[in-house]
GROMACS .gro file of C-alpha atoms in nm:
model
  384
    1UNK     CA    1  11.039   6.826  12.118
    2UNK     CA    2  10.794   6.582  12.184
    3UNK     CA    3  10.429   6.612  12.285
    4UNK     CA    4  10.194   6.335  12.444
    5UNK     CA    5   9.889   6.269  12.226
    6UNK     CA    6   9.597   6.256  12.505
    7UNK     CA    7   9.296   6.200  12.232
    8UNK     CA    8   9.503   5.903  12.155
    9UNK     CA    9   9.473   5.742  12.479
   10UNK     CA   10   9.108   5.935  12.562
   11UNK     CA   11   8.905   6.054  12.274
   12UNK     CA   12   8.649   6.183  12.553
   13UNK     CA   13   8.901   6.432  12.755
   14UNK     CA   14   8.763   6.779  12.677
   15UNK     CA   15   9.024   6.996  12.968
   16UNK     CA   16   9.364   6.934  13.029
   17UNK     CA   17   9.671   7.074  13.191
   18UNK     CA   18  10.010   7.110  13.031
   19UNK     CA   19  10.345   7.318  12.966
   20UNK     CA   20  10.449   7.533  12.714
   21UNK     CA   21  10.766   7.392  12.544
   22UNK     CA   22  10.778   7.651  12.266
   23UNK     CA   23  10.612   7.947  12.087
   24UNK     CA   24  10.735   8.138  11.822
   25UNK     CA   25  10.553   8.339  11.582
   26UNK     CA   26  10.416   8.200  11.207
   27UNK     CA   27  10.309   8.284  10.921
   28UNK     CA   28   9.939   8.269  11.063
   29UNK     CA   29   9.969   8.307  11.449
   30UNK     CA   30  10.171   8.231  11.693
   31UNK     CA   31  10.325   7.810  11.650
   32UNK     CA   32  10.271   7.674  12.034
   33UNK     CA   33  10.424   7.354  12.165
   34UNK     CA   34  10.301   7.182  12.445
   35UNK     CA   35  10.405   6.830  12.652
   36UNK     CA   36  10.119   6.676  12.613
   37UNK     CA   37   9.814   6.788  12.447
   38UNK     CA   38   9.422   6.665  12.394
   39UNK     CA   39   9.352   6.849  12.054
   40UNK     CA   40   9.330   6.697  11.722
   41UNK     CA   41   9.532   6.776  11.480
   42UNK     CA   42   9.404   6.762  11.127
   43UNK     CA   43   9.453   6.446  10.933
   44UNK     CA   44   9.339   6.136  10.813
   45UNK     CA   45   9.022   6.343  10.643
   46UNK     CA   46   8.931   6.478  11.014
   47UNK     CA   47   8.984   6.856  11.051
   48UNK     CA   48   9.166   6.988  11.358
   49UNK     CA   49   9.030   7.070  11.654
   50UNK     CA   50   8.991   7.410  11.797
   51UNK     CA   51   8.941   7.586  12.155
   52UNK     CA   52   9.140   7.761  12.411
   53UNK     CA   53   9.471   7.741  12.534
   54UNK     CA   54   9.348   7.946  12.896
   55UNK     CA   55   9.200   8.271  12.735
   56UNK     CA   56   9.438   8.215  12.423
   57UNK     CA   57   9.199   8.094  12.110
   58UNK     CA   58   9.342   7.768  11.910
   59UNK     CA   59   9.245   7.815  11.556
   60UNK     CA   60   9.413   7.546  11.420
   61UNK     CA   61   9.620   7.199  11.493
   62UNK     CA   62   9.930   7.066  11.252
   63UNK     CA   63  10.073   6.714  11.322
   64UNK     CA   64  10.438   6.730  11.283
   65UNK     CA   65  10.537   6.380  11.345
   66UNK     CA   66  10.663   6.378  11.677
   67UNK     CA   67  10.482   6.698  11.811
   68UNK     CA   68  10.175   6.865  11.787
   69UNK     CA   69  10.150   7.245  11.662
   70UNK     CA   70   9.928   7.464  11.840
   71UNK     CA   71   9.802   7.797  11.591
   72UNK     CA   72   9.701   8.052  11.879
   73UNK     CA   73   9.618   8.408  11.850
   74UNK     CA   74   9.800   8.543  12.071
   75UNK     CA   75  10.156   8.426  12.220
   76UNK     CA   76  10.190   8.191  12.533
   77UNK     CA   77  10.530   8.209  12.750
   78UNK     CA   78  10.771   7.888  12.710
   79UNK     CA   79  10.762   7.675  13.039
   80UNK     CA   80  10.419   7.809  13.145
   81UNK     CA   81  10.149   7.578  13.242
   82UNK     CA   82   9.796   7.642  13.058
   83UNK     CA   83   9.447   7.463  13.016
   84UNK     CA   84   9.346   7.352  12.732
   85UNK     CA   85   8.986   7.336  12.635
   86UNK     CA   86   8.846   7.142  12.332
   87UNK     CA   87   8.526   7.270  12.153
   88UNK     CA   88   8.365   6.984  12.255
   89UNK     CA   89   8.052   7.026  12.020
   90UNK     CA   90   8.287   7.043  11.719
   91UNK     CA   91   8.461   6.760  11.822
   92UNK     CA   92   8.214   6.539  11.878
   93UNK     CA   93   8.038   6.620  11.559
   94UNK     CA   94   8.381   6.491  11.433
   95UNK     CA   95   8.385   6.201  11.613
   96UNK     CA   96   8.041   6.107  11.487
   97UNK     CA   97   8.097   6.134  11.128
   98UNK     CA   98   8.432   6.017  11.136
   99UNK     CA   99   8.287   5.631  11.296
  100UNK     CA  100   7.991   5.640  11.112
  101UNK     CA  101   8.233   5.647  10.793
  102UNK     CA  102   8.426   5.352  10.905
  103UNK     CA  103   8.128   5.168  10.938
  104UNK     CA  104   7.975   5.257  10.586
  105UNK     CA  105   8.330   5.201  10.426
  106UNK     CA  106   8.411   4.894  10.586
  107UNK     CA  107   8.042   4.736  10.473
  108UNK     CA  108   8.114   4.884  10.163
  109UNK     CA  109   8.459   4.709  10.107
  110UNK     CA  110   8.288   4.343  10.320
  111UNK     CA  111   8.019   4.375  10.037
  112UNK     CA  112   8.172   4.455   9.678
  113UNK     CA  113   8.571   4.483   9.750
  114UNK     CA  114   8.570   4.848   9.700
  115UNK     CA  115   8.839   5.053   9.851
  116UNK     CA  116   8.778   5.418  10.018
  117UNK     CA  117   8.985   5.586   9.796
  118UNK     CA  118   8.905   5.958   9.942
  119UNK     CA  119   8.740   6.100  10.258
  120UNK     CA  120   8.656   6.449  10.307
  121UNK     CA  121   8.493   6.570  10.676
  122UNK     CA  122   8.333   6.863  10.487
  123UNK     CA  123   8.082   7.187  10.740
  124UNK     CA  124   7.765   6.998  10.671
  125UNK     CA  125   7.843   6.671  10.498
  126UNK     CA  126   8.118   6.372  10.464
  127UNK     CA  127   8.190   6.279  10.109
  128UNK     CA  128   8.344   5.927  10.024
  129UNK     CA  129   8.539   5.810   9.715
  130UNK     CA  130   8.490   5.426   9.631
  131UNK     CA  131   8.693   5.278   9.390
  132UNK     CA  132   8.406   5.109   9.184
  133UNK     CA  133   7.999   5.161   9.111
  134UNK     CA  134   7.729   5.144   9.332
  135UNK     CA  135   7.323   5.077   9.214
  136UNK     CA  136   7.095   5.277   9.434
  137UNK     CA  137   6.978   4.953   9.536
  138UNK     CA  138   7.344   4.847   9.679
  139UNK     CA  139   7.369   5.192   9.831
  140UNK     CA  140   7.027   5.095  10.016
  141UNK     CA  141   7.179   4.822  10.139
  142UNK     CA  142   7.500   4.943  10.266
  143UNK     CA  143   7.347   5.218  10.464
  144UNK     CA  144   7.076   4.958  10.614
  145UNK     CA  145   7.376   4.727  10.731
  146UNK     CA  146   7.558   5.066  10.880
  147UNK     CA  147   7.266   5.160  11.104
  148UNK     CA  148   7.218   4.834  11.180
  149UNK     CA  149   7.543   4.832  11.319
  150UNK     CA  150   7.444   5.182  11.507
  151UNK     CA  151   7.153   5.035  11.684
  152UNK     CA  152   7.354   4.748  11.811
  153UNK     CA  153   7.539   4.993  12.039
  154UNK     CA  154   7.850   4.791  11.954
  155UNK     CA  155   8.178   4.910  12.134
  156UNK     CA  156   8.478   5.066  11.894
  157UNK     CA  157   8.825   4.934  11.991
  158UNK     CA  158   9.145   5.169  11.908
  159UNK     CA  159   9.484   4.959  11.966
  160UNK     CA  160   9.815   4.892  11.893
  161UNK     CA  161   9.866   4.552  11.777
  162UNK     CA  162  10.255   4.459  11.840
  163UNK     CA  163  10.430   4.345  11.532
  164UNK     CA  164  10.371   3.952  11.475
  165UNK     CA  165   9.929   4.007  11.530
  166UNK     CA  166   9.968   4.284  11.234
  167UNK     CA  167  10.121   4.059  11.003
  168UNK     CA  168   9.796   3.818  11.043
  169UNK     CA  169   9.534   4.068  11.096
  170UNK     CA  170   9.365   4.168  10.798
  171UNK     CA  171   9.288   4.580  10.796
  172UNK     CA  172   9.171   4.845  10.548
  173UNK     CA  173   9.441   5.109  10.502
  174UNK     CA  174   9.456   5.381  10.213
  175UNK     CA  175   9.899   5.370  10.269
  176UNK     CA  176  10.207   5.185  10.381
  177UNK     CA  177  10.245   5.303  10.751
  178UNK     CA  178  10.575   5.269  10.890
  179UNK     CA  179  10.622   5.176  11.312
  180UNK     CA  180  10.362   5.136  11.512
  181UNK     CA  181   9.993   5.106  11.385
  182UNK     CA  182   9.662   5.234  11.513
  183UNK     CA  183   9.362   5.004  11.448
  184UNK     CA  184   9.063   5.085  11.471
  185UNK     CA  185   8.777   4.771  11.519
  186UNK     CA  186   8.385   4.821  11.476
  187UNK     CA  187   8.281   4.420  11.518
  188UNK     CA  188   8.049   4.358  11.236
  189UNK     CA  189   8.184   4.625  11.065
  190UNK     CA  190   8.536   4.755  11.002
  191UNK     CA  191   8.888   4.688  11.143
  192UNK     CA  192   9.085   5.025  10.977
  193UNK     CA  193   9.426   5.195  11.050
  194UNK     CA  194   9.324   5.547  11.147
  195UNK     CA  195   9.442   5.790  11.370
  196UNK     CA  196   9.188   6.002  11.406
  197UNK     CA  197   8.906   6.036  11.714
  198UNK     CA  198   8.598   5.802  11.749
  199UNK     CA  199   8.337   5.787  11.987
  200UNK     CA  200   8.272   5.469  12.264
  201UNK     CA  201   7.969   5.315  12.099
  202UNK     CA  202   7.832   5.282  11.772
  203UNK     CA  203   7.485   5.444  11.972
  204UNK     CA  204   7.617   5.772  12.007
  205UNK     CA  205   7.690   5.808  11.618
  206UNK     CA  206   7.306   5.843  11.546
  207UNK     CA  207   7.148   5.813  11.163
  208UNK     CA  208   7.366   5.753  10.875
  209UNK     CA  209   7.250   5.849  10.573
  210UNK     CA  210   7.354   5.927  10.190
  211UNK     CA  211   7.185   6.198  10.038
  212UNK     CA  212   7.343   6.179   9.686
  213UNK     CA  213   7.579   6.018   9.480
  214UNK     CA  214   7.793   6.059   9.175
  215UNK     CA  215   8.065   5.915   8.919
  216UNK     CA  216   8.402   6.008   9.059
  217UNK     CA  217   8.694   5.894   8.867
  218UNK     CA  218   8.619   5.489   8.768
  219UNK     CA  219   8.395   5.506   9.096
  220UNK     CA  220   8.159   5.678   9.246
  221UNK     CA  221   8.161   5.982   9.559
  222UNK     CA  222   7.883   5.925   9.819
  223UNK     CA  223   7.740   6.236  10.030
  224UNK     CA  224   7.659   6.083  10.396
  225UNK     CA  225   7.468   6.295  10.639
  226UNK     CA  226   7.589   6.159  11.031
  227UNK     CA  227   7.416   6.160  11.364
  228UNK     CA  228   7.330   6.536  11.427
  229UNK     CA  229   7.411   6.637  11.119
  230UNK     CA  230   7.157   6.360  10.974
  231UNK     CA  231   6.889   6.467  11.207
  232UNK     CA  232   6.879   6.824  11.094
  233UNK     CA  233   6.912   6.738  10.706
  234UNK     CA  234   6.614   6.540  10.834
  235UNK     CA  235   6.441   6.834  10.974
  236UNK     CA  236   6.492   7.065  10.722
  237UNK     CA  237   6.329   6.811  10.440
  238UNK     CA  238   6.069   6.759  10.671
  239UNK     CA  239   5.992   7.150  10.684
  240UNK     CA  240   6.008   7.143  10.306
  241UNK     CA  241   5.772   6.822  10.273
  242UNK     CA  242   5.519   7.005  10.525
  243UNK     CA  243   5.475   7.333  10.352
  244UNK     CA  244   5.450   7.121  10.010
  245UNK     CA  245   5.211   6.929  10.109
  246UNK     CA  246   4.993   7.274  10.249
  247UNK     CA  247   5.098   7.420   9.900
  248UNK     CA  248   4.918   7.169   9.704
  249UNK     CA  249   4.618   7.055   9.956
  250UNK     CA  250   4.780   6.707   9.972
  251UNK     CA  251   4.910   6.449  10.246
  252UNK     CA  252   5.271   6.479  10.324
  253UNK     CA  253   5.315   6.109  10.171
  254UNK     CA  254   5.130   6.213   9.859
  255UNK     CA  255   5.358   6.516   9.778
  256UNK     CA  256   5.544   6.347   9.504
  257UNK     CA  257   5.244   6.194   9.318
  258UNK     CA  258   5.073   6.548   9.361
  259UNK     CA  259   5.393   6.697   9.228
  260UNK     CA  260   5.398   6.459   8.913
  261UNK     CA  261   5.057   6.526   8.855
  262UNK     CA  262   5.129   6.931   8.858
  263UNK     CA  263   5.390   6.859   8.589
  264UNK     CA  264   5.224   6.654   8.356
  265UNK     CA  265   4.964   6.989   8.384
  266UNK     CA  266   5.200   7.248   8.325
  267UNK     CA  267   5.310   7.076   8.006
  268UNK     CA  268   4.988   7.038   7.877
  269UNK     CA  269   4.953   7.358   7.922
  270UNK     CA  270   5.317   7.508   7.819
  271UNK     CA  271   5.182   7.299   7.496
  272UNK     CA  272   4.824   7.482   7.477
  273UNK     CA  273   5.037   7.793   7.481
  274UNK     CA  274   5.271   7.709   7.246
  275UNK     CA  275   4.995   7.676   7.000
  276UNK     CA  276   4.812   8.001   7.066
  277UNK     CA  277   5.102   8.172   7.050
  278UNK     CA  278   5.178   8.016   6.700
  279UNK     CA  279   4.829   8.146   6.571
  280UNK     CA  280   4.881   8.486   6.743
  281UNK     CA  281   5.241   8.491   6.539
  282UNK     CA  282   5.087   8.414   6.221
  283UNK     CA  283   4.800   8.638   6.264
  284UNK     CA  284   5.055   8.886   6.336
  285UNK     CA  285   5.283   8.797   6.058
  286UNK     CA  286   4.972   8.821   5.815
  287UNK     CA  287   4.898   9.202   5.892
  288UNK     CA  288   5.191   9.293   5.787
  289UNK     CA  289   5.210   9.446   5.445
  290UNK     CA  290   5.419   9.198   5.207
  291UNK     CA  291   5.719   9.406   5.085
  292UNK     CA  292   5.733   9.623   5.335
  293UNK     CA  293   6.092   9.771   5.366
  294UNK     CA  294   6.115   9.669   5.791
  295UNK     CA  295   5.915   9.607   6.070
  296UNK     CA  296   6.003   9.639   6.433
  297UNK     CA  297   5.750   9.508   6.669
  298UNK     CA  298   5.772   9.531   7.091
  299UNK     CA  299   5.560   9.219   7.241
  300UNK     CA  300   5.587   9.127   7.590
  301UNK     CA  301   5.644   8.806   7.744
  302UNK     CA  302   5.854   8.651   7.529
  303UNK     CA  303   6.139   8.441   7.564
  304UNK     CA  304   6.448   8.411   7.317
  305UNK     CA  305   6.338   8.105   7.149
  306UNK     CA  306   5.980   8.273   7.067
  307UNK     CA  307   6.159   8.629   6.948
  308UNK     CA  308   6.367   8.456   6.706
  309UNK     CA  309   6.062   8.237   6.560
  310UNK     CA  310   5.836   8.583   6.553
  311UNK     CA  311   6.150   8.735   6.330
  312UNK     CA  312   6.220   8.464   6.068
  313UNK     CA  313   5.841   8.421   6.004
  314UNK     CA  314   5.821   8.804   5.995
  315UNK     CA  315   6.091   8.846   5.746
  316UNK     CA  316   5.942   8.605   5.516
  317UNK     CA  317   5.721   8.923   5.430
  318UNK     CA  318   5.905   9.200   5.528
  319UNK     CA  319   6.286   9.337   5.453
  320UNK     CA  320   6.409   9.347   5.762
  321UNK     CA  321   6.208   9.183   6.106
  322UNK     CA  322   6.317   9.334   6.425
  323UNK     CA  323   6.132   9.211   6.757
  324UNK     CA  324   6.186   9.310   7.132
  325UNK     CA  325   6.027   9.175   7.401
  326UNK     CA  326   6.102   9.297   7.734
  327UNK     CA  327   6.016   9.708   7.912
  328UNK     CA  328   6.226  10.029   7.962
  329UNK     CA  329   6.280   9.994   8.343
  330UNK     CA  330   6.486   9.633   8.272
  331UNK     CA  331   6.559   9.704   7.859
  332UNK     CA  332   6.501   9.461   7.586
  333UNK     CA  333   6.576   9.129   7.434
  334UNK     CA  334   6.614   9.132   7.062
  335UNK     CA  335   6.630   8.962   6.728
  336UNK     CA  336   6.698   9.137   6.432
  337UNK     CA  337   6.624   8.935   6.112
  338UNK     CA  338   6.706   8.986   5.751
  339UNK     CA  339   6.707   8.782   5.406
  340UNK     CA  340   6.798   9.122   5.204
  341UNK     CA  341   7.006   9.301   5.454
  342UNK     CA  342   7.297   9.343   5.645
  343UNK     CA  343   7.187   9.262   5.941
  344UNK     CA  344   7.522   9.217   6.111
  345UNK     CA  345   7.660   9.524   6.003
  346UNK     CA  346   7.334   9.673   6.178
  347UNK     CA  347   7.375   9.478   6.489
  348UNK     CA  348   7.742   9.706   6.580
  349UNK     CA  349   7.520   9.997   6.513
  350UNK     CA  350   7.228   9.906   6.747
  351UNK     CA  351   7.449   9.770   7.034
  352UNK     CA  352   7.676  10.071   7.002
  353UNK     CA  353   7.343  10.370   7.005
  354UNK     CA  354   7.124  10.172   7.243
  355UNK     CA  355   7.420  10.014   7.531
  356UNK     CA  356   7.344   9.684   7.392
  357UNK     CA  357   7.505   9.318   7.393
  358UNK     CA  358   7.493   9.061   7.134
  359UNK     CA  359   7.565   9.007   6.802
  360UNK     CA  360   7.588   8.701   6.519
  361UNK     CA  361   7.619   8.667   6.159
  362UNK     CA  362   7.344   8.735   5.885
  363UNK     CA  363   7.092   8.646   5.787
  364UNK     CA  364   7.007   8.688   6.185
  365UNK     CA  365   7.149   8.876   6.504
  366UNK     CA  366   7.024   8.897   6.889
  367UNK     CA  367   7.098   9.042   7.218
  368UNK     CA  368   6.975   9.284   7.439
  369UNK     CA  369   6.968   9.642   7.503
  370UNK     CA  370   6.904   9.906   7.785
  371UNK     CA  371   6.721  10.148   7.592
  372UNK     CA  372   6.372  10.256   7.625
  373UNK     CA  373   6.108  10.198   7.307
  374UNK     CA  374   6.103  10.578   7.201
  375UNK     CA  375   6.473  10.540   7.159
  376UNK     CA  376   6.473  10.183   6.980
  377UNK     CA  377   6.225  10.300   6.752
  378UNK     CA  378   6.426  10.613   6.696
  379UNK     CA  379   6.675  10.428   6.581
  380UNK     CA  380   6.556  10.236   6.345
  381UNK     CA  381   6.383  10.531   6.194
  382UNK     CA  382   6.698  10.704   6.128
  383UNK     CA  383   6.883  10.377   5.999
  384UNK     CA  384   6.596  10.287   5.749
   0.00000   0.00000   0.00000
């Protein structure tokens, strides 16, 4: 079997009219073969395309070599004609990303020698692999020279150079590739082997941009938001910026000096606090007879790092600190603290009476427990 690749000669053809050669049923649908066919199947890092095969739904495209594999979901008779329609919105969002990455990756490899090493065509984003660093600044750089290259409209050439121009034209390619070769030209730009789709003119791609970045490997992975895609990561951080900037009474431009300037608050204030809650622990710590055989003490608001501070210091005068923090509706947080008992040994009991979690070895154990106070108190009456 053998089917004609129409996206190869026509990126742009959206209907089309063709026979059945096959269908038989698969693992997950029904496996249709057609003479010639417009959809995409998945490869290179592009997903597949899907549509309709006349009322039938095509959920998924397989290359196999010399035909293409239709998924359907529902079965289509052998020697039938259908007509094929491409979502066209998916597959131009594919088209998009897929030659704005040949731009970014070929500037990439014109400026530093780095390979593309990995290409993913992800819902909402296209990741890249490079096989060495990038500074911010470089990154910059490379995504100024790829939209320059957008703006400049330039027309993308897909041929098939005959044997003797291949062996002098210099192309990116991630393998060996065996017969005839597909490349794919951007001038100022790329020249690629790729079979996958790309639109007419670097215009229609739109905005490249990368939105993060991080060590992959010995290199580095790039997140690039392209054409509509961009645009609405755009929108959405605009949205953001805008109620920000209403938040804190500021101009949208001044929203990260105005955020700076609310940390650099809340730490002097996380600081004030840390103090007055140091003098309310040792005011606390000071009303408590010395000697006395335990304590157990509920006081709101705390987090784990402040219950475990309010125990040691309370055990310094007491035989055995216990402090929960926390209410009955949600249950407790505890620390249970002891220089002259076995607090571990206590810590089974507790979690095992009060449906609690946590545990450690003396002098000190914590956790949590859904119990209300009447029963926590309770229980350390009867234990003590």
């Amino acid at each position: 079997m053998f089917t004609k690749r129409l996206y190869d000669e026509n990126s742009y053809i959206r209907e089309f009219d063709a026979r059945v050669l096959s269908c038989e049923e698969g693992k997950n649908g029904y496996e249709v073969v057609l003479d010639e066919s417009a959809f995409f199947p998945e490869g290179g890092g592009q997903p597949a395309d899907q549509g309709f095969l006349n009322d039938v739904r095509v959920t998924d495209v397989r290359d196999k070599k010399d035909y293409v594999l239709h998924i359907c979901s529902q079965s289509l008779e052998p020697g039938s004609l259908v007509h094929g329609r491409i979502d066209w919105e998916r597959r131009f969002l594919h088209m998009q990303q897929h030659s704005g990455e040949h731009i970014f990756s070929g500037i990439v490899h014109r400026l530093h020698g780095y390979d593309n090493i990995g290409f993913h065509m992800g819902k909402d984003f296209v990741t890249v692999d490079f096989s060495g660093l990038l500074t911010e600044e470089e990154i910059a750089e490379a995504e100024r020279q790829a939209n320059t290259v957008v703006l400049a409209n330039e027309r993308i050439l897909a041929e098939y150079p005959c044997a003797r121009e291949l062996e002098t034209l210099e192309y990116r390619s991630k393998k060996e590739i065996d017969g005839a070769v597909r490349i794919v030209t951007v001038p100022g730009a790329d020249v690629c082997a790729c079979c996958g789709t790309h639109v007419k003119r670097t215009g229609e791609i739109g905005p490249i941009k990368v939105t993060s970045s991080e060590h992959y490997k010995t290199g580095i992975r790039l997140t690039l938001e392209i054409g509509w895609r961009a645009l609405e990561d755009y929108e959405e951080k605009h949205r953001n910026v805008k109620a920000i900037s209403a938040l804190l009474s500021v101009k949208p431009e001044e929203t990260a000096a105005a955020v700076q300037k609310q940390q650099e608050l809340m730490q002097e204030l996380r600081l004030q606090n840390n103090g007055l809650k140091q003098r309310l622990f040792e005011m606390m710590v000071k009303e408590i007879p010395e000697g006395q055989e335990k304590t157990v003490i509920f006081e709101d608001g705390l987090n784990a790092v402040e219950i475990r501070k309010l125990a040691d210091m309370l055990s310094e005068r007491t035989g055995l600190a216990a402090v929960f923090s926390g209410s009955d509706g949600e249950g407790y947080k505890y620390v249970v603290c002891s220089r002259q008992k076995d607090a571990a040994a206590l810590g089974k009991d507790l979690n095992r009476e009060l449906n609690g979690r946590g545990g450690g070895k003396n002098p000190m154990i914590q956790g949590s427990v859904q119990a209300e106070k009447a029963q926590i108190r309770e229980f350390f009456e009867k234990v003590y």
